[in-house]
Amino acid sequence: MCHGSKQVFLPGFLPGRDSVRVPGEFPIESERHIVADAAIDFQFEPGILDICVRVLDENPKHLEDPARDCSDRRRPAYVTRVISAMINNNDDNGVLVGNWSGNYEDGVRPTAWKESGAILHKWNEQNCTGVQYGQCWVFAAVACTVSRALGIPCRVVTNYESAHDTNSNLLIERYYNEIDEDISNDSIWNFHVWLESWMTRPDLRLGYEGWQASDPTPQETSDGVYCCGPVPVRAVKEGDLSVKYDAPFVYAEVNADVVEYIVLGDDKVVKVGGSATYVGQCISTKAIGTDEREDITHHYKYPEGSIEERQVFEKANHVNRLIKNEEEPGLHAKIKLSPDMMVGSDFDVYARAINNTDTPKICRLMFYAQVVTYNGRLGATCGQMKLTEANLAPMEGSEATLRLQYSEYGKVMTQDRMIKLVALLIDLETKELQRATKTIVLDTPPIIILVPEDPKVGQPALVDVTLQNPLPDLLENCVFSLHGANLTDGTAITK
């Protein structure tokens, strides 16, 4: 267990309560469509503490030098870094095996997990063999439970439009071929989930105590191991990228610039757009004392365009902010959405071509839709508008409509219910290109839970659970799985 309670002391009972004691949820999906996911905290369930200590004992550093490892456990930053490495199974006897392939036949679908305690019990019962399968929110949920059980206050954080910078240049470079296929190494996840742990950092200078970000999802190696953090959130905000641990990677997740290119057949690279503000939207955690979302974006970054923001970029040697310093292009492509986009329905989306010059333009517009996973992996095309030509008068625009039909997207949609829209606008005279994208998450109907009678302690309780099927198809072999800390003994009630 983590000793040195002064290093993890949260001043004030109420601010710290949700980070230590309370089972909760965390927001995922998209900045437009924020929902709460499964309960994550089962640190008080029987046997969980012993399993969490076993997680530390299976750490390669402990297996190599038990005495030194146990001595280092007095430092919360050390324990947090070990947890970050041990929750994934990439290079040790870690708890979870990651899988983003869509094929989960030999394990459990990541969206099916509803409690972290079940995962830890299964890992323990399997003699420290990785549990199949997890994705970012599952890794974070398990790490949160382990951290809290070991005495480290912790909360789960969701970042929307989260960048994955593979070459540490603080820039997300998106390359597309002539048929608009993504051929990039860098990626942007629709959302990504990590942890913040509260502690002092005696290994760093004063001012870096408080919330520390760490990430157990295996993305890149750090010191040869798949782990990330802990890094002071304040260091990320201030652009102090030399601070331990992994500050450049976390900084890029919330503050990288995006630049998009098309690679033509003669290997000519043409810049077609980008954004200095796209990455790092609506950074969120569970609010204290409620199940509402708290926006903590201001903890990670100064407001876009502020004096402080510019100073931070200079400090971070963030010299690749290519977008803001250029004149706006003469052509613009924009995408608009319908207000109601329920899964199972047909709905319209719109691409708008705008001529922001004082001369007429003859343009060609391509507008299509592809299914996509939350980590940016593209799937099949599920809607495409015929190529259209538009004569745009100076300072005017034209709008095109694409109807997305369930009969098409329903056949190829993934568990994430996400569709990526792409509009590509070409000036037929100058060959100038402009590209616009937007990812949408289809709505689902709510599950309604009603308790018809006042429940009594120690007595069985009846619960009515209702879901209205939004699809035109018959749903067969459906089950409701109910979980509750200290209510279901860690076992789902399935009806």
mmCIF file of C-alpha atoms in Angstrom, residues 12-294:
data_model
loop_
_atom_site.group_PDB
_atom_site.id
_atom_site.type_symbol
_atom_site.label_atom_id
_atom_site.label_comp_id
_atom_site.label_asym_id
_atom_site.label_seq_id
_atom_site.Cartn_x
_atom_site.Cartn_y
_atom_site.Cartn_z
ATOM 1 C CA GLY A 12 -11.392 19.177 3.022
ATOM 2 C CA PHE A 13 -13.633 16.120 3.243
ATOM 3 C CA LEU A 14 -16.163 17.040 0.572
ATOM 4 C CA PRO A 15 -13.726 17.907 -2.253
ATOM 5 C CA GLY A 16 -11.898 14.640 -1.718
ATOM 6 C CA ARG A 17 -14.826 12.356 -1.060
ATOM 7 C CA ASP A 18 -15.609 11.461 -4.664
ATOM 8 C CA SER A 19 -11.922 10.795 -5.326
ATOM 9 C CA VAL A 20 -11.589 8.304 -2.488
ATOM 10 C CA ARG A 21 -14.867 6.709 -1.465
ATOM 11 C CA VAL A 22 -17.726 7.063 -3.898
ATOM 12 C CA PRO A 23 -18.585 4.607 -6.689
ATOM 13 C CA GLY A 24 -19.250 6.674 -9.772
ATOM 14 C CA GLU A 25 -19.418 7.060 -13.512
ATOM 15 C CA PHE A 26 -17.476 9.076 -16.058
ATOM 16 C CA PRO A 27 -18.462 10.814 -19.300
ATOM 17 C CA ILE A 28 -17.602 9.392 -22.730
ATOM 18 C CA GLU A 29 -18.654 9.454 -26.428
ATOM 19 C CA SER A 30 -18.392 12.985 -27.877
ATOM 20 C CA GLU A 31 -18.395 16.643 -26.875
ATOM 21 C CA ARG A 32 -21.817 16.976 -28.522
ATOM 22 C CA HIS A 33 -23.223 13.808 -26.982
ATOM 23 C CA ILE A 34 -21.822 13.318 -23.479
ATOM 24 C CA VAL A 35 -23.120 10.334 -21.525
ATOM 25 C CA ALA A 36 -22.075 8.584 -18.334
ATOM 26 C CA ASP A 37 -20.513 5.158 -18.604
ATOM 27 C CA ALA A 38 -20.332 2.331 -16.117
ATOM 28 C CA ALA A 39 -19.681 2.497 -12.389
ATOM 29 C CA ILE A 40 -15.952 2.216 -11.854
ATOM 30 C CA ASP A 41 -15.107 2.059 -8.174
ATOM 31 C CA PHE A 42 -15.280 -1.204 -6.288
ATOM 32 C CA GLN A 43 -12.309 -0.717 -3.973
ATOM 33 C CA PHE A 44 -14.332 -1.735 -0.909
ATOM 34 C CA GLU A 45 -15.590 -5.033 -2.349
ATOM 35 C CA PRO A 46 -14.313 -8.169 -0.554
ATOM 36 C CA GLY A 47 -10.865 -9.264 -1.708
ATOM 37 C CA ILE A 48 -10.153 -6.211 -3.861
ATOM 38 C CA LEU A 49 -7.387 -4.776 -1.657
ATOM 39 C CA ASP A 50 -5.463 -8.071 -1.674
ATOM 40 C CA ILE A 51 -5.716 -8.222 -5.461
ATOM 41 C CA CYS A 52 -4.470 -4.646 -5.780
ATOM 42 C CA VAL A 53 -1.424 -5.472 -3.669
ATOM 43 C CA ARG A 54 -0.855 -8.469 -5.934
ATOM 44 C CA VAL A 55 -0.879 -6.110 -8.918
ATOM 45 C CA LEU A 56 2.083 -4.302 -7.339
ATOM 46 C CA ASP A 57 3.812 -7.580 -6.504
ATOM 47 C CA GLU A 58 3.614 -8.747 -10.141
ATOM 48 C CA ASN A 59 5.383 -5.583 -11.258
ATOM 49 C CA PRO A 60 8.705 -6.503 -12.965
ATOM 50 C CA LYS A 61 10.561 -4.088 -10.670
ATOM 51 C CA HIS A 62 9.291 -6.015 -7.651
ATOM 52 C CA LEU A 63 10.171 -9.371 -9.209
ATOM 53 C CA GLU A 64 13.692 -8.086 -9.891
ATOM 54 C CA ASP A 65 14.331 -6.347 -6.542
ATOM 55 C CA PRO A 66 11.502 -6.800 -3.987
ATOM 56 C CA ALA A 67 13.208 -4.823 -1.219
ATOM 57 C CA ARG A 68 13.822 -1.750 -3.345
ATOM 58 C CA ASP A 69 10.347 -1.878 -4.877
ATOM 59 C CA CYS A 70 8.670 -2.084 -1.462
ATOM 60 C CA SER A 71 10.770 0.830 -0.246
ATOM 61 C CA ASP A 72 9.791 2.908 -3.286
ATOM 62 C CA ARG A 73 6.108 2.298 -2.575
ATOM 63 C CA ARG A 74 6.253 5.070 0.010
ATOM 64 C CA ARG A 75 6.216 7.465 -2.969
ATOM 65 C CA PRO A 76 2.752 7.875 -4.550
ATOM 66 C CA ALA A 77 4.283 8.972 -7.858
ATOM 67 C CA TYR A 78 6.176 5.673 -8.054
ATOM 68 C CA VAL A 79 3.078 3.633 -7.219
ATOM 69 C CA THR A 80 1.027 5.533 -9.793
ATOM 70 C CA ARG A 81 3.610 4.858 -12.499
ATOM 71 C CA VAL A 82 3.646 1.166 -11.615
ATOM 72 C CA ILE A 83 -0.155 1.060 -11.797
ATOM 73 C CA SER A 84 -0.052 2.760 -15.202
ATOM 74 C CA ALA A 85 2.234 -0.011 -16.467
ATOM 75 C CA MET A 86 0.517 -2.946 -14.740
ATOM 76 C CA ILE A 87 -3.079 -2.297 -15.794
ATOM 77 C CA ASN A 88 -2.167 -3.078 -19.418
ATOM 78 C CA ASN A 89 -0.746 -6.450 -20.390
ATOM 79 C CA ASN A 90 1.679 -5.347 -23.088
ATOM 80 C CA ASP A 91 5.004 -6.070 -21.410
ATOM 81 C CA ASP A 92 4.277 -7.690 -18.042
ATOM 82 C CA ASN A 93 1.648 -9.748 -16.189
ATOM 83 C CA GLY A 94 -0.733 -6.833 -16.392
ATOM 84 C CA VAL A 95 -4.457 -6.915 -15.796
ATOM 85 C CA LEU A 96 -6.040 -6.127 -19.181
ATOM 86 C CA VAL A 97 -5.404 -7.012 -22.802
ATOM 87 C CA GLY A 98 -6.250 -4.186 -25.195
ATOM 88 C CA ASN A 99 -8.266 -4.895 -28.329
ATOM 89 C CA TRP A 100 -9.469 -2.349 -30.893
ATOM 90 C CA SER A 101 -10.062 -4.829 -33.731
ATOM 91 C CA GLY A 102 -13.815 -5.280 -33.283
ATOM 92 C CA ASN A 103 -13.354 -9.056 -32.855
ATOM 93 C CA TYR A 104 -13.902 -10.109 -29.235
ATOM 94 C CA GLU A 105 -15.068 -13.727 -29.672
ATOM 95 C CA ASP A 106 -12.401 -15.148 -27.343
ATOM 96 C CA GLY A 107 -13.047 -12.616 -24.586
ATOM 97 C CA VAL A 108 -15.423 -9.957 -23.295
ATOM 98 C CA ARG A 109 -16.427 -6.990 -25.435
ATOM 99 C CA PRO A 110 -14.984 -3.823 -23.805
ATOM 100 C CA THR A 111 -18.421 -2.172 -23.715
ATOM 101 C CA ALA A 112 -19.823 -5.138 -21.764
ATOM 102 C CA TRP A 113 -17.777 -4.465 -18.616
ATOM 103 C CA LYS A 114 -19.857 -2.650 -16.011
ATOM 104 C CA GLU A 115 -17.583 -2.839 -12.968
ATOM 105 C CA SER A 116 -13.868 -2.849 -12.386
ATOM 106 C CA GLY A 117 -14.056 -5.330 -9.507
ATOM 107 C CA ALA A 118 -15.090 -8.180 -11.810
ATOM 108 C CA ILE A 119 -12.024 -7.582 -13.985
ATOM 109 C CA LEU A 120 -9.640 -7.634 -11.028
ATOM 110 C CA HIS A 121 -11.207 -10.810 -9.631
ATOM 111 C CA LYS A 122 -10.914 -12.513 -13.018
ATOM 112 C CA TRP A 123 -7.248 -11.521 -13.361
ATOM 113 C CA ASN A 124 -6.550 -12.922 -9.901
ATOM 114 C CA GLU A 125 -8.428 -16.162 -10.614
ATOM 115 C CA GLN A 126 -6.509 -16.575 -13.887
ATOM 116 C CA ASN A 127 -3.215 -16.423 -11.962
ATOM 117 C CA CYS A 128 -2.271 -13.019 -13.315
ATOM 118 C CA THR A 129 -3.108 -13.739 -16.937
ATOM 119 C CA GLY A 130 -4.410 -10.716 -18.816
ATOM 120 C CA VAL A 131 -8.192 -10.366 -18.959
ATOM 121 C CA GLN A 132 -9.651 -10.013 -22.438
ATOM 122 C CA TYR A 133 -10.556 -7.228 -23.437
ATOM 123 C CA GLY A 134 -10.206 -3.558 -22.602
ATOM 124 C CA GLN A 135 -10.173 -0.149 -24.252
ATOM 125 C CA CYS A 136 -9.275 3.231 -22.773
ATOM 126 C CA TRP A 137 -12.257 3.674 -20.434
ATOM 127 C CA VAL A 138 -11.838 0.123 -19.094
ATOM 128 C CA PHE A 139 -8.112 0.607 -18.451
ATOM 129 C CA ALA A 140 -8.859 3.876 -16.650
ATOM 130 C CA ALA A 141 -11.671 2.382 -14.559
ATOM 131 C CA VAL A 142 -9.503 -0.473 -13.297
ATOM 132 C CA ALA A 143 -6.564 1.843 -12.598
ATOM 133 C CA CYS A 144 -8.865 4.149 -10.638
ATOM 134 C CA THR A 145 -10.066 1.299 -8.437
ATOM 135 C CA VAL A 146 -6.513 0.079 -7.791
ATOM 136 C CA SER A 147 -5.271 3.586 -6.973
ATOM 137 C CA ARG A 148 -8.083 4.269 -4.522
ATOM 138 C CA ALA A 149 -7.734 0.889 -2.859
ATOM 139 C CA LEU A 150 -4.046 1.626 -2.276
ATOM 140 C CA GLY A 151 -4.860 5.001 -0.722
ATOM 141 C CA ILE A 152 -4.275 7.417 -3.611
ATOM 142 C CA PRO A 153 -7.170 9.827 -4.299
ATOM 143 C CA CYS A 154 -8.025 9.464 -7.950
ATOM 144 C CA ARG A 155 -10.580 10.485 -10.570
ATOM 145 C CA VAL A 156 -11.239 9.555 -14.190
ATOM 146 C CA VAL A 157 -10.876 12.215 -16.907
ATOM 147 C CA THR A 158 -12.268 12.217 -20.451
ATOM 148 C CA ASN A 159 -10.693 14.286 -23.228
ATOM 149 C CA TYR A 160 -12.684 14.810 -26.418
ATOM 150 C CA GLU A 161 -10.823 15.008 -29.746
ATOM 151 C CA SER A 162 -7.733 13.554 -28.104
ATOM 152 C CA ALA A 163 -4.521 13.613 -30.149
ATOM 153 C CA HIS A 164 -2.055 10.724 -30.402
ATOM 154 C CA ASP A 165 1.274 12.279 -31.392
ATOM 155 C CA THR A 166 3.650 9.522 -32.512
ATOM 156 C CA ASN A 167 6.750 11.642 -33.204
ATOM 157 C CA SER A 168 6.655 14.182 -30.332
ATOM 158 C CA ASN A 169 6.504 17.265 -32.565
ATOM 159 C CA LEU A 170 3.291 18.529 -30.912
ATOM 160 C CA LEU A 171 1.656 18.436 -34.332
ATOM 161 C CA ILE A 172 -0.925 16.026 -35.709
ATOM 162 C CA GLU A 173 -0.139 15.623 -39.387
ATOM 163 C CA ARG A 174 -2.956 13.976 -41.324
ATOM 164 C CA TYR A 175 -2.062 12.663 -44.777
ATOM 165 C CA TYR A 176 -4.631 11.457 -47.319
ATOM 166 C CA ASN A 177 -4.158 9.916 -50.740
ATOM 167 C CA GLU A 178 -6.013 10.978 -53.876
ATOM 168 C CA ILE A 179 -9.073 8.891 -52.984
ATOM 169 C CA ASP A 180 -9.093 10.444 -49.488
ATOM 170 C CA GLU A 181 -7.823 7.394 -47.596
ATOM 171 C CA ASP A 182 -6.022 8.274 -44.362
ATOM 172 C CA ILE A 183 -2.352 7.222 -44.600
ATOM 173 C CA SER A 184 -1.161 8.973 -41.417
ATOM 174 C CA ASN A 185 0.742 7.678 -38.404
ATOM 175 C CA ASP A 186 -0.697 10.317 -36.066
ATOM 176 C CA SER A 187 -4.342 10.007 -35.055
ATOM 177 C CA ILE A 188 -7.107 11.817 -33.206
ATOM 178 C CA TRP A 189 -9.404 9.777 -30.977
ATOM 179 C CA ASN A 190 -12.994 10.934 -30.679
ATOM 180 C CA PHE A 191 -12.482 10.625 -26.934
ATOM 181 C CA HIS A 192 -9.801 9.252 -24.658
ATOM 182 C CA VAL A 193 -9.920 8.469 -20.956
ATOM 183 C CA TRP A 194 -7.124 8.674 -18.390
ATOM 184 C CA LEU A 195 -6.641 9.352 -14.662
ATOM 185 C CA GLU A 196 -5.768 12.154 -12.330
ATOM 186 C CA SER A 197 -4.286 11.298 -8.933
ATOM 187 C CA TRP A 198 -3.845 13.782 -6.097
ATOM 188 C CA MET A 199 -0.402 13.933 -4.483
ATOM 189 C CA THR A 200 2.578 16.076 -3.692
ATOM 190 C CA ARG A 201 5.671 15.767 -5.902
ATOM 191 C CA PRO A 202 8.740 16.091 -3.664
ATOM 192 C CA ASP A 203 10.810 14.992 -6.676
ATOM 193 C CA LEU A 204 9.795 18.226 -8.461
ATOM 194 C CA ARG A 205 9.948 21.895 -7.553
ATOM 195 C CA LEU A 206 7.173 23.531 -5.547
ATOM 196 C CA GLY A 207 4.001 24.289 -7.444
ATOM 197 C CA TYR A 208 3.624 20.910 -9.087
ATOM 198 C CA GLU A 209 1.656 19.270 -6.299
ATOM 199 C CA GLY A 210 -2.025 18.456 -6.785
ATOM 200 C CA TRP A 211 -3.612 16.587 -9.675
ATOM 201 C CA GLN A 212 -1.248 14.370 -11.676
ATOM 202 C CA ALA A 213 -2.287 12.829 -15.011
ATOM 203 C CA SER A 214 -1.447 9.206 -15.792
ATOM 204 C CA ASP A 215 -2.660 6.878 -18.516
ATOM 205 C CA PRO A 216 -2.711 3.047 -18.375
ATOM 206 C CA THR A 217 -3.907 2.613 -21.974
ATOM 207 C CA PRO A 218 -0.938 1.271 -23.981
ATOM 208 C CA GLN A 219 -0.168 3.868 -26.660
ATOM 209 C CA GLU A 220 3.555 4.661 -26.584
ATOM 210 C CA THR A 221 6.432 3.404 -24.444
ATOM 211 C CA SER A 222 8.046 5.463 -21.695
ATOM 212 C CA ASP A 223 11.468 4.341 -20.466
ATOM 213 C CA GLY A 224 10.892 1.191 -22.517
ATOM 214 C CA VAL A 225 7.564 0.320 -20.859
ATOM 215 C CA TYR A 226 3.970 0.915 -21.934
ATOM 216 C CA CYS A 227 2.987 3.473 -19.325
ATOM 217 C CA CYS A 228 2.380 7.212 -19.087
ATOM 218 C CA GLY A 229 2.785 9.638 -16.206
ATOM 219 C CA PRO A 230 2.247 10.791 -13.626
ATOM 220 C CA VAL A 231 2.737 14.341 -14.870
ATOM 221 C CA PRO A 232 1.474 17.440 -13.039
ATOM 222 C CA VAL A 233 -1.585 18.856 -14.773
ATOM 223 C CA ARG A 234 -0.192 22.307 -14.047
ATOM 224 C CA ALA A 235 2.984 21.450 -15.991
ATOM 225 C CA VAL A 236 0.834 20.554 -18.999
ATOM 226 C CA LYS A 237 -1.034 23.848 -18.756
ATOM 227 C CA GLU A 238 2.169 25.878 -18.385
ATOM 228 C CA GLY A 239 3.986 24.079 -21.214
ATOM 229 C CA ASP A 240 6.784 22.811 -18.962
ATOM 230 C CA LEU A 241 7.531 19.766 -21.088
ATOM 231 C CA SER A 242 10.727 18.717 -19.305
ATOM 232 C CA VAL A 243 8.796 17.809 -16.145
ATOM 233 C CA LYS A 244 8.502 14.116 -15.257
ATOM 234 C CA TYR A 245 6.803 12.054 -16.576
ATOM 235 C CA ASP A 246 5.770 12.137 -20.262
ATOM 236 C CA ALA A 247 4.693 15.787 -20.332
ATOM 237 C CA PRO A 248 5.086 16.174 -24.146
ATOM 238 C CA PHE A 249 2.745 13.266 -24.878
ATOM 239 C CA VAL A 250 -0.001 14.503 -22.539
ATOM 240 C CA TYR A 251 0.465 18.088 -23.756
ATOM 241 C CA ALA A 252 -0.086 16.940 -27.344
ATOM 242 C CA GLU A 253 -3.217 15.004 -26.348
ATOM 243 C CA VAL A 254 -4.914 18.239 -25.306
ATOM 244 C CA ASN A 255 -3.125 20.952 -27.283
ATOM 245 C CA ALA A 256 -1.603 19.689 -30.535
ATOM 246 C CA ASP A 257 -2.212 21.518 -33.793
ATOM 247 C CA VAL A 258 -3.761 19.654 -36.722
ATOM 248 C CA VAL A 259 -2.536 20.065 -40.294
ATOM 249 C CA GLU A 260 -4.035 18.094 -43.190
ATOM 250 C CA TYR A 261 -2.369 17.215 -46.488
ATOM 251 C CA ILE A 262 -3.284 15.339 -49.644
ATOM 252 C CA VAL A 263 -0.521 13.301 -51.303
ATOM 253 C CA LEU A 264 -1.000 13.408 -55.069
ATOM 254 C CA GLY A 265 0.050 10.727 -57.529
ATOM 255 C CA ASP A 266 3.348 12.462 -58.344
ATOM 256 C CA ASP A 267 4.166 12.515 -54.592
ATOM 257 C CA LYS A 268 3.341 16.204 -54.465
ATOM 258 C CA VAL A 269 2.007 17.127 -51.014
ATOM 259 C CA VAL A 270 -0.744 19.752 -50.895
ATOM 260 C CA LYS A 271 -1.918 21.320 -47.643
ATOM 261 C CA VAL A 272 -5.731 21.302 -47.508
ATOM 262 C CA GLY A 273 -6.577 22.553 -44.046
ATOM 263 C CA GLY A 274 -6.107 22.137 -40.343
ATOM 264 C CA SER A 275 -6.934 23.639 -36.985
ATOM 265 C CA ALA A 276 -5.167 25.084 -33.968
ATOM 266 C CA THR A 277 -8.204 24.580 -31.727
ATOM 267 C CA TYR A 278 -9.665 21.177 -32.715
ATOM 268 C CA VAL A 279 -7.733 19.023 -30.228
ATOM 269 C CA GLY A 280 -8.655 18.957 -26.532
ATOM 270 C CA GLN A 281 -12.365 19.711 -26.227
ATOM 271 C CA CYS A 282 -14.592 19.594 -23.126
ATOM 272 C CA ILE A 283 -12.084 17.845 -20.851
ATOM 273 C CA SER A 284 -14.398 16.353 -18.242
ATOM 274 C CA THR A 285 -14.681 14.480 -14.973
ATOM 275 C CA LYS A 286 -17.475 13.549 -12.596
ATOM 276 C CA ALA A 287 -18.642 16.520 -10.531
ATOM 277 C CA ILE A 288 -18.333 16.346 -6.748
ATOM 278 C CA GLY A 289 -21.433 15.024 -5.017
ATOM 279 C CA THR A 290 -23.482 14.518 -8.197
ATOM 280 C CA ASP A 291 -23.461 12.442 -11.372
ATOM 281 C CA GLU A 292 -23.144 15.578 -13.502
ATOM 282 C CA ARG A 293 -20.132 16.412 -15.687
ATOM 283 C CA GLU A 294 -17.560 18.945 -14.516
#
